[in-house]
Short mmCIF file of C-alpha atoms in Angstrom, two decimals:
data_model
loop_
_atom_site.label_atom_id
_atom_site.label_comp_id
_atom_site.label_asym_id
_atom_site.label_seq_id
_atom_site.Cartn_x
_atom_site.Cartn_y
_atom_site.Cartn_z
CA UNK A 1215 -18.68 46.27 21.14
CA UNK A 1216 -19.71 44.38 24.42
CA UNK A 1217 -21.67 41.60 22.65
CA UNK A 1218 -19.36 39.87 20.24
CA UNK A 1219 -16.84 37.49 21.52
CA UNK A 1220 -15.00 34.24 20.85
CA UNK A 1221 -14.83 31.10 23.20
CA UNK A 1222 -11.92 28.87 22.87
CA UNK A 1223 -11.85 25.44 24.63
CA UNK A 1224 -9.43 22.57 24.54
CA UNK A 1225 -6.34 24.45 23.28
CA UNK A 1226 -3.18 22.81 23.75
CA UNK A 1227 0.40 23.56 23.18
CA UNK A 1228 3.06 20.91 22.76
CA UNK A 1229 6.84 20.97 22.44
CA UNK A 1230 6.85 17.59 20.30
CA UNK A 1231 7.29 17.36 16.56
CA UNK A 1232 3.55 16.65 15.96
CA UNK A 1233 0.26 17.31 17.65
CA UNK A 1234 -1.45 14.62 19.73
CA UNK A 1235 -4.93 14.22 21.07
CA UNK A 1236 -6.30 16.52 23.80
CA UNK A 1237 -4.87 16.05 27.15
CA UNK A 1238 -7.23 17.42 29.75
CA UNK A 1239 -5.50 19.33 32.47
CA UNK A 1240 -6.36 21.78 35.32
CA UNK A 1241 -3.52 23.64 36.80
CA UNK A 1242 -0.61 21.32 36.52
CA UNK A 1243 1.30 19.85 33.52
CA UNK A 1244 0.09 16.23 32.73
CA UNK A 1245 1.70 13.56 30.77
CA UNK A 1246 -0.51 11.05 28.97
CA UNK A 1247 0.04 7.36 29.38
CA UNK A 1248 0.80 5.26 26.16
CA UNK A 1249 -2.17 4.31 24.08
CA UNK A 1250 -1.85 0.57 24.33
CA UNK A 1251 -4.67 -1.98 24.43
CA UNK A 1252 -4.35 -5.48 25.75
CA UNK A 1253 -6.57 -8.47 25.23
CA UNK A 1254 -6.18 -11.49 27.42
CA UNK A 1255 -8.14 -14.53 28.60
CA UNK A 1256 -11.35 -15.18 26.83
CA UNK A 1257 -11.28 -11.87 25.01
CA UNK A 1258 -8.12 -13.30 23.24
CA UNK A 1259 -8.87 -17.11 23.22
CA UNK A 1260 -12.27 -16.81 21.83
CA UNK A 1261 -11.06 -15.46 18.38
CA UNK A 1262 -7.50 -16.53 18.12
CA UNK A 1263 -7.03 -19.84 16.02
CA UNK A 1264 -3.96 -21.64 17.53
CA UNK A 1265 -3.33 -23.75 14.54
CA UNK A 1266 -3.19 -21.14 11.79
CA UNK A 1267 -4.12 -17.37 11.07
CA UNK A 1268 -3.16 -14.26 9.30
CA UNK A 1269 -2.72 -10.79 10.81
CA UNK A 1270 -3.00 -7.55 8.77
CA UNK A 1271 -1.94 -4.07 10.02
CA UNK A 1272 -2.07 -0.74 8.21
CA UNK A 1273 -0.11 1.91 10.28
CA UNK A 1274 2.22 4.95 10.01
CA UNK A 1275 5.34 5.88 12.09
CA UNK A 1276 5.43 9.55 12.92
CA UNK A 1277 9.02 9.53 13.28
CA UNK A 1278 12.01 7.21 12.46
CA UNK A 1279 14.16 8.59 15.41
CA UNK A 1280 12.68 6.24 17.91
CA UNK A 1281 13.90 2.69 18.02
CA UNK A 1282 12.04 -0.36 18.96
CA UNK A 1283 8.46 0.88 17.99
CA UNK A 1284 5.86 -1.83 17.58
CA UNK A 1285 2.23 -1.75 16.09
CA UNK A 1286 1.22 -4.95 17.79
CA UNK A 1287 2.34 -8.24 19.24
CA UNK A 1288 0.83 -11.73 19.99
CA UNK A 1289 2.79 -12.88 22.97
CA UNK A 1290 2.74 -14.69 26.30
CA UNK A 1291 3.96 -11.81 28.35
CA UNK A 1292 7.50 -12.95 27.38
CA UNK A 1293 9.47 -13.20 24.06
CA UNK A 1294 9.41 -16.93 24.13
CA UNK A 1295 6.04 -17.35 22.39
CA UNK A 1296 5.41 -14.31 20.09
CA UNK A 1297 4.64 -12.82 16.83
CA UNK A 1298 6.07 -9.29 16.83
CA UNK A 1299 5.96 -6.41 14.25
CA UNK A 1300 9.20 -5.00 15.58
CA UNK A 1301 10.99 -2.04 14.18
CA UNK A 1302 14.15 -0.03 14.50
CA UNK A 1303 13.10 2.72 12.11
CA UNK A 1304 13.64 3.05 9.12
CA UNK A 1305 13.41 -0.91 9.17
CA UNK A 1306 10.70 -3.16 10.09
CA UNK A 1307 11.29 -6.74 10.91
CA UNK A 1308 8.80 -9.51 11.55
CA UNK A 1309 10.03 -11.86 14.24
CA UNK A 1310 8.27 -14.95 15.34
CA UNK A 1311 9.38 -16.92 18.25
CA UNK A 1312 8.34 -20.38 19.73
CA UNK A 1313 9.71 -22.69 22.48
CA UNK A 1314 12.11 -19.81 23.45
CA UNK A 1315 13.92 -19.43 20.18
CA UNK A 1316 13.37 -17.36 17.10
CA UNK A 1317 11.32 -19.42 14.68
CA UNK A 1318 11.55 -16.88 11.85
CA UNK A 1319 12.99 -13.42 11.26
CA UNK A 1320 11.77 -12.04 7.94
CA UNK A 1321 14.13 -9.14 7.71
CA UNK A 1322 13.89 -5.60 6.78
CA UNK A 1323 11.19 -3.49 5.01
CA UNK A 1324 12.47 0.07 4.78
CA UNK A 1325 10.21 3.08 5.14
CA UNK A 1326 10.05 6.67 5.98
CA UNK A 1327 8.29 8.89 8.64
CA UNK A 1328 4.63 9.40 7.66
CA UNK A 1329 4.72 6.52 5.20
CA UNK A 1330 1.78 4.04 5.42
CA UNK A 1331 2.85 0.60 5.91
CA UNK A 1332 0.54 -2.22 5.02
CA UNK A 1333 1.89 -5.42 6.53
CA UNK A 1334 0.57 -8.90 6.79
CA UNK A 1335 1.83 -12.14 8.47
CA UNK A 1336 0.35 -15.67 7.88
CA UNK A 1337 1.26 -18.61 10.22
CA UNK A 1338 0.61 -22.24 10.10
CA UNK A 1339 2.77 -25.28 11.12
CA UNK A 1340 5.86 -25.16 8.68
CA UNK A 1341 4.24 -22.48 6.57
CA UNK A 1342 4.76 -18.87 7.63
CA UNK A 1343 4.98 -15.83 5.43
CA UNK A 1344 4.98 -12.05 5.36
CA UNK A 1345 4.96 -9.29 3.06
CA UNK A 1346 4.69 -5.30 3.16
CA UNK A 1347 3.02 -2.97 0.67
CA UNK A 1348 2.56 -5.64 -1.92
CA UNK A 1349 6.15 -6.63 -2.05
CA UNK A 1350 7.38 -10.18 -2.74
CA UNK A 1351 6.37 -12.64 -0.08
CA UNK A 1352 8.89 -14.03 2.35
CA UNK A 1353 8.40 -17.55 3.42
CA UNK A 1354 9.56 -19.95 6.10
CA UNK A 1355 8.81 -23.66 5.76
CA UNK A 1356 10.46 -24.89 9.00
CA UNK A 1357 8.11 -22.99 11.40
CA UNK A 1358 6.92 -23.95 14.96
CA UNK A 1359 3.67 -22.33 15.97
CA UNK A 1360 4.02 -19.86 18.95
CA UNK A 1361 1.50 -20.21 21.83
CA UNK A 1362 0.54 -16.48 22.62
CA UNK A 1363 -2.02 -15.74 25.41
CA UNK A 1364 -2.65 -12.13 24.57
CA UNK A 1365 -2.61 -9.42 22.02
CA UNK A 1366 -1.14 -6.11 22.65
CA UNK A 1367 -2.07 -3.32 20.30
CA UNK A 1368 0.43 -0.35 20.24
CA UNK A 1369 3.17 -1.96 21.99
CA UNK A 1370 4.95 -5.35 22.76
CA UNK A 1371 3.62 -7.15 25.75
CA UNK A 1372 6.91 -8.07 27.19
CA UNK A 1373 8.95 -4.97 26.52
CA UNK A 1374 7.21 -1.92 27.81
CA UNK A 1375 9.31 0.57 26.04
CA UNK A 1376 8.48 -0.69 22.70
CA UNK A 1377 5.53 1.50 21.97
CA UNK A 1378 4.23 2.87 18.64
CA UNK A 1379 5.04 6.42 17.94
CA UNK A 1380 2.47 6.68 15.13
CA UNK A 1381 -1.10 5.78 14.07
CA UNK A 1382 -2.82 2.44 13.31
CA UNK A 1383 -5.35 2.68 10.63
CA UNK A 1384 -6.48 -0.97 10.48
CA UNK A 1385 -5.90 -4.27 12.12
CA UNK A 1386 -7.57 -7.37 10.87
CA UNK A 1387 -7.25 -11.02 11.79
CA UNK A 1388 -8.31 -13.99 9.69
CA UNK A 1389 -8.62 -17.42 11.36
CA UNK A 1390 -6.76 -19.09 8.52
CA UNK A 1391 -3.53 -18.75 6.67
CA UNK A 1392 -4.17 -16.60 3.61
CA UNK A 1393 -2.43 -17.74 0.37
CA UNK A 1394 0.63 -15.79 -0.68
CA UNK A 1395 -1.38 -14.06 -3.50
CA UNK A 1396 -3.86 -12.97 -0.84
CA UNK A 1397 -1.33 -11.49 1.30
CA UNK A 1398 0.13 -9.50 -1.53
CA UNK A 1399 -3.46 -8.38 -2.47
CA UNK A 1400 -4.37 -7.16 0.96
CA UNK A 1401 -1.14 -5.21 1.24
CA UNK A 1402 -1.18 -3.60 -2.01
#
């Protein structure tokens, strides 16, 4: 009728299995860089307690077909001093390394694509523990504290291809080692 109309802005067609956030383009195809945040220097050391602490993450993987996905890591830019939430979907492992060797490998937690995972890891000298989704707490009483220098959210700092293919809902850090009962409570 010469007056009515419809304006569409930001439409995006993707070949992937799920939609992603808007990627602004002009005339050529564009690929987005991975959504990864890194905290180093005083931005990291001002809040990180080297003697003990607890990390909590709530996240979901969008697919289980991609290996080496990672929601976050605390590391020194290498695997020698790290706390890593590594995964080879459909399994999640919590691996903690110090002095160049694996200090704790808490084994598998099985999940499916889209399932929300609530995972917590608590560390203190000779007192490490982890749980997921309120399950029984796994402990390690022969544990040496790693000395990380950065936090990487959405990937592993020393392994660039280990990026999360999913969504992080929440990350929380407690500057003390929560009790095993508290770990189960925050992940239930």
